[in-house]
Short mmCIF file of C-alpha atoms and ligand atoms in Angstrom, two decimals:
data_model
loop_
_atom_site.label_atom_id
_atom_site.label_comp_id
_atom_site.label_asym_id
_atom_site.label_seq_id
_atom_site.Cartn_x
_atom_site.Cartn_y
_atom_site.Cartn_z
CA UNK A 1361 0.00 0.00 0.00
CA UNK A 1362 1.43 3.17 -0.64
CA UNK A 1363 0.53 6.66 1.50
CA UNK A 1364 1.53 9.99 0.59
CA UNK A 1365 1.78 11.95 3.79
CA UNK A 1366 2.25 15.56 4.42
CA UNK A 1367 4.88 17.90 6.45
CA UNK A 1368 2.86 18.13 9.35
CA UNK A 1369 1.95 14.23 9.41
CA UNK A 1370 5.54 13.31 9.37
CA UNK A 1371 6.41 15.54 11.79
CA UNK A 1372 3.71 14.58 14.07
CA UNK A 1373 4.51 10.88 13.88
CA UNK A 1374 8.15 11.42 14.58
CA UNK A 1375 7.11 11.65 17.80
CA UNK A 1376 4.64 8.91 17.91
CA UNK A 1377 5.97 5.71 19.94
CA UNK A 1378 6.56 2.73 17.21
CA UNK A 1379 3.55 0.98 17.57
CA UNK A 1380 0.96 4.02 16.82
CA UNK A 1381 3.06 4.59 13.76
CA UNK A 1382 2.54 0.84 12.77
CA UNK A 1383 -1.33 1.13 13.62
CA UNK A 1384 -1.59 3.76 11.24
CA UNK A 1385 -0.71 1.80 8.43
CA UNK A 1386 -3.56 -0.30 9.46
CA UNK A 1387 -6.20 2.41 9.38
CA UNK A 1388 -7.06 5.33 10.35
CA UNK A 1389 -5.40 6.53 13.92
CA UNK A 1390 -5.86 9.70 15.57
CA UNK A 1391 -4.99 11.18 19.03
CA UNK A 1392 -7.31 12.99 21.77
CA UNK A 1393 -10.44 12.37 20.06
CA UNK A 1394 -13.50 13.64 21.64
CA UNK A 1395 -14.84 10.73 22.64
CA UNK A 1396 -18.32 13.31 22.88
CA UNK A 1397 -18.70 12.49 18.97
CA UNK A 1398 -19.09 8.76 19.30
CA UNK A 1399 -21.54 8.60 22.13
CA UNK A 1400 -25.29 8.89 21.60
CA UNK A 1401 -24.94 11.02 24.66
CA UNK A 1402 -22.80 13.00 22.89
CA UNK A 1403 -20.41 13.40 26.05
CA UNK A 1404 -17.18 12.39 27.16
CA UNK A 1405 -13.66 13.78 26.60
CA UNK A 1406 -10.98 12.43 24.59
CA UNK A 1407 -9.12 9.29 23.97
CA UNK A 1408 -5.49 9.20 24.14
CA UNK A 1409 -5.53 7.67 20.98
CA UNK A 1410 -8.33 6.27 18.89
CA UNK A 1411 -7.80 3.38 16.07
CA UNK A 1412 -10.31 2.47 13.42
CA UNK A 1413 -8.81 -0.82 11.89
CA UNK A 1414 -8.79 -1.28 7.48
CA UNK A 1415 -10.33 -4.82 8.49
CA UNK A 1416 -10.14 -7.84 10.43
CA UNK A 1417 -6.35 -8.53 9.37
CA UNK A 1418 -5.38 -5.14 10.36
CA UNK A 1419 -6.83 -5.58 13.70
CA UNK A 1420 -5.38 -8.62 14.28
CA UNK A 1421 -1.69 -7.42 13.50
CA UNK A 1422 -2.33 -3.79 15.36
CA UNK A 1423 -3.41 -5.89 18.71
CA UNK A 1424 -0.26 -7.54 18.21
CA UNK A 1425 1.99 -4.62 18.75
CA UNK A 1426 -0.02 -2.87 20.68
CA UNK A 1427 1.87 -2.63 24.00
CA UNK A 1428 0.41 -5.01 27.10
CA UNK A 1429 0.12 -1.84 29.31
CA UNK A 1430 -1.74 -0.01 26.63
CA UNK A 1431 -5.58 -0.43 27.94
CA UNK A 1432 -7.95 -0.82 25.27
CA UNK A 1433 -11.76 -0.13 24.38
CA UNK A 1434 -13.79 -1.66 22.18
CA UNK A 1435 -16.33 0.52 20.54
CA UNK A 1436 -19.38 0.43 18.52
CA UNK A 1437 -22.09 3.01 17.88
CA UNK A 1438 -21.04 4.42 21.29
CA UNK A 1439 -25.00 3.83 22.69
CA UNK A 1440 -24.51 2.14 25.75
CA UNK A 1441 -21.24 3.87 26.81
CA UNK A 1442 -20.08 6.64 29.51
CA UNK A 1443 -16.80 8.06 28.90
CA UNK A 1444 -15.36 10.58 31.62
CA UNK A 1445 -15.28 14.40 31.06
CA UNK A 1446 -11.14 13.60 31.45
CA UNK A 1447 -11.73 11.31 29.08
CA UNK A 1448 -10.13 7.58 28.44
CA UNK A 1449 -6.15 7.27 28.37
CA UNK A 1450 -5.77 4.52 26.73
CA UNK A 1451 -6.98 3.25 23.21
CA UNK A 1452 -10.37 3.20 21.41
CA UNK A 1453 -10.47 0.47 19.14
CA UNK A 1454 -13.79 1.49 16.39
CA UNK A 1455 -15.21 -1.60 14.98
CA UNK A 1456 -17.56 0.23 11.93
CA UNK A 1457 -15.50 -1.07 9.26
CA UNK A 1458 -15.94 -4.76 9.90
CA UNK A 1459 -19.18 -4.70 8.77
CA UNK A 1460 -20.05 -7.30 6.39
CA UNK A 1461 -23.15 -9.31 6.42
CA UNK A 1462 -23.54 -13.24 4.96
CA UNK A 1463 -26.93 -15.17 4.67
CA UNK A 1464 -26.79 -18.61 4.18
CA UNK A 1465 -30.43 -20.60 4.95
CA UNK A 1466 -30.81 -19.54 8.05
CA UNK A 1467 -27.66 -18.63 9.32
CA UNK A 1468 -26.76 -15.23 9.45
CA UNK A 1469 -23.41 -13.84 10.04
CA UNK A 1470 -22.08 -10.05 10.65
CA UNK A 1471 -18.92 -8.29 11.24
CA UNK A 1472 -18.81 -6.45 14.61
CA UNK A 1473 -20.00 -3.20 12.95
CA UNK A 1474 -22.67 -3.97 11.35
CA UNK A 1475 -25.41 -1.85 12.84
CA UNK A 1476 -27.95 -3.70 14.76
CA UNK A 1477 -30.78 -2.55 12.69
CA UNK A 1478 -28.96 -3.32 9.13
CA UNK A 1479 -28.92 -6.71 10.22
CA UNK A 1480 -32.88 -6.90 11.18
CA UNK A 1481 -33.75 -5.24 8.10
CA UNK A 1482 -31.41 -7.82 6.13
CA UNK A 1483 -33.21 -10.86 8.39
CA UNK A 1484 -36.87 -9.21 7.63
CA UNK A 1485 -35.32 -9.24 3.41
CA UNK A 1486 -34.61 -12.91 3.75
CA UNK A 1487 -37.94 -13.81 5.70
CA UNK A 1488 -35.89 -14.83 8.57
CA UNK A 1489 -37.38 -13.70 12.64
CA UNK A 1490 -35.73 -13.48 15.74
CA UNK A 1491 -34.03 -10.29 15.70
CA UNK A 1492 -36.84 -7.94 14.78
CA UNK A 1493 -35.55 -6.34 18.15
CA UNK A 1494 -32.41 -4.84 16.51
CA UNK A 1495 -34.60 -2.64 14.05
CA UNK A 1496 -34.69 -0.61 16.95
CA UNK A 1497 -31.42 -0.76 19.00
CA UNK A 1498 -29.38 1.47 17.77
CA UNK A 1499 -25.55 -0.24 18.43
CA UNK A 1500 -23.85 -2.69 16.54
CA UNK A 1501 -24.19 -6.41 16.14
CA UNK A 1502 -20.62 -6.64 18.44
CA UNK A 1503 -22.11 -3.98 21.30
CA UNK A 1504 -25.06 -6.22 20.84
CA UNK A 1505 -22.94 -9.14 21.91
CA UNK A 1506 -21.08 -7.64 24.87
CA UNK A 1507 -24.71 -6.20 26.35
CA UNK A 1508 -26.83 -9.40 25.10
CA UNK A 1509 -28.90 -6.48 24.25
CA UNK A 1510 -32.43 -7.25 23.99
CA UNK A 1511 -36.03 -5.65 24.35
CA UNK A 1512 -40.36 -6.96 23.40
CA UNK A 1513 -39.24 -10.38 24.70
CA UNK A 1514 -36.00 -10.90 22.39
CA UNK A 1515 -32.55 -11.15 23.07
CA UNK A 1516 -28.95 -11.59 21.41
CA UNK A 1517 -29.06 -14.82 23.37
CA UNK A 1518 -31.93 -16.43 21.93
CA UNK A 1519 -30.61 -16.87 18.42
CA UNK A 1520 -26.47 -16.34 18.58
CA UNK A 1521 -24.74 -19.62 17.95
CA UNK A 1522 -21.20 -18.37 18.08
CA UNK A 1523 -18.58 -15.50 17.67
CA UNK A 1524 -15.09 -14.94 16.61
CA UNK A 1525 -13.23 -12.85 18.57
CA UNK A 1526 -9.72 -10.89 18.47
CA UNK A 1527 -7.66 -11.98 21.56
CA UNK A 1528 -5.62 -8.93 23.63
CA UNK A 1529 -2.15 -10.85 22.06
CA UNK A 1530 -3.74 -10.94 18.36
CA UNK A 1531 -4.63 -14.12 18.13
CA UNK A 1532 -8.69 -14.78 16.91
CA UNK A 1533 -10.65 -16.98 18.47
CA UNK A 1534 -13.85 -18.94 17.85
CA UNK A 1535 -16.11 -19.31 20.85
CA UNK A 1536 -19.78 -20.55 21.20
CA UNK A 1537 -22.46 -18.84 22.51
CA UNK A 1538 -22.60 -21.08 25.32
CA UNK A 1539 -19.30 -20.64 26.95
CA UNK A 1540 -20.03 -17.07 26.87
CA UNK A 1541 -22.38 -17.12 29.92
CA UNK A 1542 -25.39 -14.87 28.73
CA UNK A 1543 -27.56 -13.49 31.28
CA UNK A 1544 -29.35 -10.01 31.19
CA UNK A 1545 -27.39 -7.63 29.83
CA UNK A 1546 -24.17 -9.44 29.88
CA UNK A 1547 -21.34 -11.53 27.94
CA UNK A 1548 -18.23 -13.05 29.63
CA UNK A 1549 -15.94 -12.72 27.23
CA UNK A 1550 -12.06 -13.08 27.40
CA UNK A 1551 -10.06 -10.18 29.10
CA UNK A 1552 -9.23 -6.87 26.73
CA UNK A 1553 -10.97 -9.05 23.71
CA UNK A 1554 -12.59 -7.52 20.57
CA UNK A 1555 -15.73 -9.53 19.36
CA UNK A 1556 -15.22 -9.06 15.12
CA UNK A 1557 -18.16 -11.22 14.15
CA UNK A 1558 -21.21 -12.77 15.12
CA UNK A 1559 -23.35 -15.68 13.76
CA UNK A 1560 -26.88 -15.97 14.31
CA UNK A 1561 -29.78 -18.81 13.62
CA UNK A 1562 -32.96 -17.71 13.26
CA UNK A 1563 -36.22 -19.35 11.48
CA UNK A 1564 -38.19 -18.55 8.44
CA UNK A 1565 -41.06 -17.08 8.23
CA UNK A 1566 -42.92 -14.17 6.19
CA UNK A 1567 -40.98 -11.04 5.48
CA UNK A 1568 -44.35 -8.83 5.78
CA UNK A 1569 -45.18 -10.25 9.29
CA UNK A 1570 -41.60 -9.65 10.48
CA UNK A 1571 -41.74 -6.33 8.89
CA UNK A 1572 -44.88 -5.28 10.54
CA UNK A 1573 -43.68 -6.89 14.25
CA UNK A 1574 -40.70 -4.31 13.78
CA UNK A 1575 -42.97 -1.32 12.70
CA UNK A 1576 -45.31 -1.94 16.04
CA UNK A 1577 -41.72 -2.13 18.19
CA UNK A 1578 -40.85 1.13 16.55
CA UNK A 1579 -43.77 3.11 17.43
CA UNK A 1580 -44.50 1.35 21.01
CA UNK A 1581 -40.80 3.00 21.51
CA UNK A 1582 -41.20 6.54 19.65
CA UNK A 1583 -44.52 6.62 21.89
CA UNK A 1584 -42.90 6.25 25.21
CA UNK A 1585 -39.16 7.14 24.84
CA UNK A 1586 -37.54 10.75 24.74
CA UNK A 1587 -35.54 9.33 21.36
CA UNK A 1588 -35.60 13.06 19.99
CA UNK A 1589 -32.42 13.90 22.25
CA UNK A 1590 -29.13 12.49 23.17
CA UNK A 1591 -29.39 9.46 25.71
CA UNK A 1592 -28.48 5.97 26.10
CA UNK A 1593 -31.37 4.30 26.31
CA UNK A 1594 -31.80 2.38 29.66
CA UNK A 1595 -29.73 3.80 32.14
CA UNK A 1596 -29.93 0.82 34.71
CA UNK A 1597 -31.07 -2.84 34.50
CA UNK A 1598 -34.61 -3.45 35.46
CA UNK A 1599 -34.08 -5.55 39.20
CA UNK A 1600 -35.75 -8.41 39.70
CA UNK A 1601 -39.39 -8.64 39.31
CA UNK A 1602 -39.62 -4.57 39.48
CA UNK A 1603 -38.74 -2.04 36.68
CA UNK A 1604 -35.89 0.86 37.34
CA UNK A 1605 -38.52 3.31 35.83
CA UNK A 1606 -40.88 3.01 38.31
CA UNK A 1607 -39.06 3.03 40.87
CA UNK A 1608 -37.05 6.32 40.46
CA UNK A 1609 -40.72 7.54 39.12
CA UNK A 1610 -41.72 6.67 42.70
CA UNK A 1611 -39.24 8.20 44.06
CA UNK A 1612 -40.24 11.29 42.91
CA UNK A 1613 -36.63 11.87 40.54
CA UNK A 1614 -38.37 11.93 37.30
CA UNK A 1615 -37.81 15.25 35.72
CA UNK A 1616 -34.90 16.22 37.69
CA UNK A 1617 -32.07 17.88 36.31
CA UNK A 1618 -28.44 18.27 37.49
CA UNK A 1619 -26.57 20.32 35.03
CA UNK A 1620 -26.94 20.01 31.74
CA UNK A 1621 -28.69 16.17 32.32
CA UNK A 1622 -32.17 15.14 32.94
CA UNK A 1623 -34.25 12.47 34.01
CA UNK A 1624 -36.43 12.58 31.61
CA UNK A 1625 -40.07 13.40 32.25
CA UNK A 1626 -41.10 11.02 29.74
CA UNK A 1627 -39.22 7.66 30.96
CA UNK A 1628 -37.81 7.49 33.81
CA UNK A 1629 -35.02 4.88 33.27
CA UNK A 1630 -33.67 7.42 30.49
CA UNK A 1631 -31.86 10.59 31.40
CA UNK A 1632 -31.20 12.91 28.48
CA UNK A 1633 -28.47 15.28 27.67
CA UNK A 1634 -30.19 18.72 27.27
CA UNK A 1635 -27.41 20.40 25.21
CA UNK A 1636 -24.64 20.92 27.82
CA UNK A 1637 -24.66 17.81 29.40
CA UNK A 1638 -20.97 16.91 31.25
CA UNK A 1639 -20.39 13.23 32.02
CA UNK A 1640 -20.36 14.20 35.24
CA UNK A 1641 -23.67 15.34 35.46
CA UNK A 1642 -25.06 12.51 34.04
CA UNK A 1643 -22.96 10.36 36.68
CA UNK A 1644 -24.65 12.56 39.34
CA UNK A 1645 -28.04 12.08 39.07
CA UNK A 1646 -27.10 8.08 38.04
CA UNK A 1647 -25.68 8.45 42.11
CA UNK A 1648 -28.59 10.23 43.20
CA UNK A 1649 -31.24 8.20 41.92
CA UNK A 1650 -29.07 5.13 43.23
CA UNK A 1651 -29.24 6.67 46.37
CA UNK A 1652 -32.99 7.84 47.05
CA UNK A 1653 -34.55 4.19 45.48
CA UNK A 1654 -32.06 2.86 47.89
CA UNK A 1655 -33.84 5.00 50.94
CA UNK A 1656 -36.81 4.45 49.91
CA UNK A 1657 -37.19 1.31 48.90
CA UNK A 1658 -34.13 -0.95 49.92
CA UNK A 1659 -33.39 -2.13 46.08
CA UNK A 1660 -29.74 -0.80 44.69
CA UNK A 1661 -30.24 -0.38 40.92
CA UNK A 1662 -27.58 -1.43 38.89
CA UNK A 1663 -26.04 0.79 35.67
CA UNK A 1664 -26.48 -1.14 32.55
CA UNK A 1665 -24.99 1.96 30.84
CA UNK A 1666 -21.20 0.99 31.19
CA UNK A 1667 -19.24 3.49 32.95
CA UNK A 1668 -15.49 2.88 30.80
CA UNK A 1669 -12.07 4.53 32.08
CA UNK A 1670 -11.22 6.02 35.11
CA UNK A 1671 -13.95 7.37 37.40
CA UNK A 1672 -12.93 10.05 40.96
C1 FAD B 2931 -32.34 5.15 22.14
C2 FAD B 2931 -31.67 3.91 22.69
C3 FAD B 2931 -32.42 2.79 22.90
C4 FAD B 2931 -31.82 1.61 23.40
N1 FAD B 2931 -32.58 0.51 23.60
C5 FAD B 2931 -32.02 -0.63 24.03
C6 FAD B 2931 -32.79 -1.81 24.20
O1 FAD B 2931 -33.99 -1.84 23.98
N2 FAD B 2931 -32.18 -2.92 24.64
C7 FAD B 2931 -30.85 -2.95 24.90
O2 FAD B 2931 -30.33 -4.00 25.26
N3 FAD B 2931 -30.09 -1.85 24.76
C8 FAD B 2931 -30.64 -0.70 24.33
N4 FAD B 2931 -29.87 0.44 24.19
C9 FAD B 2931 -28.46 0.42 24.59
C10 FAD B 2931 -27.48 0.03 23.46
O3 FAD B 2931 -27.98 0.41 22.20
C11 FAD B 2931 -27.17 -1.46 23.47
O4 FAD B 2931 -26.60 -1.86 24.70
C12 FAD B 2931 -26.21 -1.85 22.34
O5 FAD B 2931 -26.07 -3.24 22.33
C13 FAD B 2931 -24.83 -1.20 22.49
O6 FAD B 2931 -24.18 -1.35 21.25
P1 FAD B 2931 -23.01 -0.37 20.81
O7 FAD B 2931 -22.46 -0.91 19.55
O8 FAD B 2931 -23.49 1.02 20.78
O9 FAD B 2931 -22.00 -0.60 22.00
P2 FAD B 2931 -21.07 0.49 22.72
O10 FAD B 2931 -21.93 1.44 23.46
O11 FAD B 2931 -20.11 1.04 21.75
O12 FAD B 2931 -20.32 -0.44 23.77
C14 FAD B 2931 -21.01 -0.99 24.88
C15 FAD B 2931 -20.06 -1.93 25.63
O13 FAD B 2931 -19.73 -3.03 24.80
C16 FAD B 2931 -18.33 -3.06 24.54
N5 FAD B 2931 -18.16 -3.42 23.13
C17 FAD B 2931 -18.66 -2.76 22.06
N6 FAD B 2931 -18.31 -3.39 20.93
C18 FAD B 2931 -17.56 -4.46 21.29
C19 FAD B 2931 -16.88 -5.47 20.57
N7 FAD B 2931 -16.91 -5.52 19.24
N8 FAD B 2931 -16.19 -6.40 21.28
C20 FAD B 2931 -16.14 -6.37 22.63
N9 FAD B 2931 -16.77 -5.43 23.37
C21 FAD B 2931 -17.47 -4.49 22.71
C22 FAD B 2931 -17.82 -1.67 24.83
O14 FAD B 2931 -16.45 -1.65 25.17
C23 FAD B 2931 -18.73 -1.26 25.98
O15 FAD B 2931 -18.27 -1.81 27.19
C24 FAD B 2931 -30.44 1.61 23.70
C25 FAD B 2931 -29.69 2.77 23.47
C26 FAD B 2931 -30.28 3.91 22.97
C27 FAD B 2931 -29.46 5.14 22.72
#
């Protein structure tokens, strides 16, 4: 491959250490990204450095001389993810381009990038149900896998069969969905790993029925959700047998506002960025309504929004 660069690139990479300058013959690699433009919150400060790999091969050689002190962070659409105002000091590791997408009967396999809802509106195409969920989740199909995201009685679990993923030392590694311990809202998967693609089994049936379950999931959503403004969708996991939004409704939080964050006054479980939002205001009311559902009714709710990097 060969890459003109100019003045200012050389210079800069002259003082990059030697790996960065071999990850960005890989793709594209930048330093201090906002990490505020890939978060549907649209907050968070930068990343020390920030690596979108060519493709699969790339990642798998850039892992390898990445150094072992180097902390990394897999990212997708950025939906489910709470970066700190400092921001992450380590390196962001972008999954979009590894984003094909293979039918074959009815087993469906995607690249970690491929958004959620390409991949239901592919299924719906090929008259294939199960995920009609993902029309409306907006991460990827490898976020998917780390959350088992689900919602309307679906989840990842239900239909993923097995995964490939990119080990910390390079390596890739095949693993089945049933070593990967699914539960609600979670994936074990191995330490500092990168899932890269995902295969799913799902069963025929008719693309206008599938179509039409995904257009009722849609609107049950746009009718109760404040999806018009920057948020994450749920903000903690529903405990057992109750739901977070009641609960912090109950508790009399919904509506409040702590900065430049709100709970929203449409759904509870949601807070919203209102413009200015800082990370750390949305971290504040997360502690406050932790705290007053606590008092008031002995349950701790638990973040499913994952708080990444360092917090004070
Ligand atoms: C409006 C809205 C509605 C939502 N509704 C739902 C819903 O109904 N159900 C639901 O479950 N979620 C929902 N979410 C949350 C979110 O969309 C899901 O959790 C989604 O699966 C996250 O995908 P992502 O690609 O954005 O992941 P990110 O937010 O980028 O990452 C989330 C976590 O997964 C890790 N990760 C991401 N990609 C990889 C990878 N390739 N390999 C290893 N780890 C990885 C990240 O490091 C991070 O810890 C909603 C969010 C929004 C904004």
């Amino acid at each position: 491959m060969n890459v003109t660069l100019s003045v200012n690139e050389v210079v800069e990479m002259v003082d990059m250490p030697a790996w960065a300058v071999a990850l960005s013959g890989l793709g594209v690699l930048r330093e201090d990204e906002p990490m505020s433009r890939h978060t549907t919150l649209a907050v968070g400060g930068p990343a020390r450095w920030f690596f979108r790999p060519a493709n699969r091969d790339a990642l798998m050689s850039a892992m390898a001389a990445v150094p072992a002190d180097i902390e990394i962070l897999p990212l997708g659409r950025g939906s489910n993810m709470l970066v700190p105002d400092g921001g992450f000091n380590g390196l962001v590791i972008d999954l979009a381009e590894l984003n094909e997408l293979s039918v074959n009967g009815c087993s469906v396999s995607a690249g970690a990038g491929t958004r959620m809802s390409r991949f239901a509106r592919q299924c719906a195409d090929q008259g294939l149900s199960g995920c009609e969920f993902m029309a409306t989740v907006p991460g990827d199909i490898g976020g998917g896998v780390a959350m088992n995201a689900g919602c309307f009685a679906q989840q990842v679990s239900d239909s993923l069969v097995r995964i490939d993923v990119v080990l910390r030392s390079g390596e890739l590694e095949e693993i089945n969905a049933a070593d990967l311990q699914l539960v609600y809202r979670h994936a074990t998967l191995p330490a500092q790993s990168l899932v890269v693609a995902a295969t799913f089994t799902l069963h025929p049936d008719s693309p206008e029925q599938i179509r039409e379950r995904m257009r009722t999931m849609r609107s049950r959503r746009s009718a109760t959700q404040p999806l018009t403004q920057p948020n994450c969708g749920s903000v903690f996991k529903n405990p057992q047998g109750d739901h977070a939004a009641r609960l912090i409704e109950a508790a009399g939080l919904k509506g409040l506002q702590i900065g430049g964050a709100r709970i929203s006054s449409q759904h509870a479980n949601f807070i919203v960025n209102e413009g200015e939002a800082s990370s750390a205001d949305i971290v504040d009311l997360i502690h406050r309504a932790q705290r007053v559902v606590e008092e008031e009714f002995d349950i701790k709710l638990e973040p499913e929004v994952r708080l990444v990097g360092e917090w004070l």
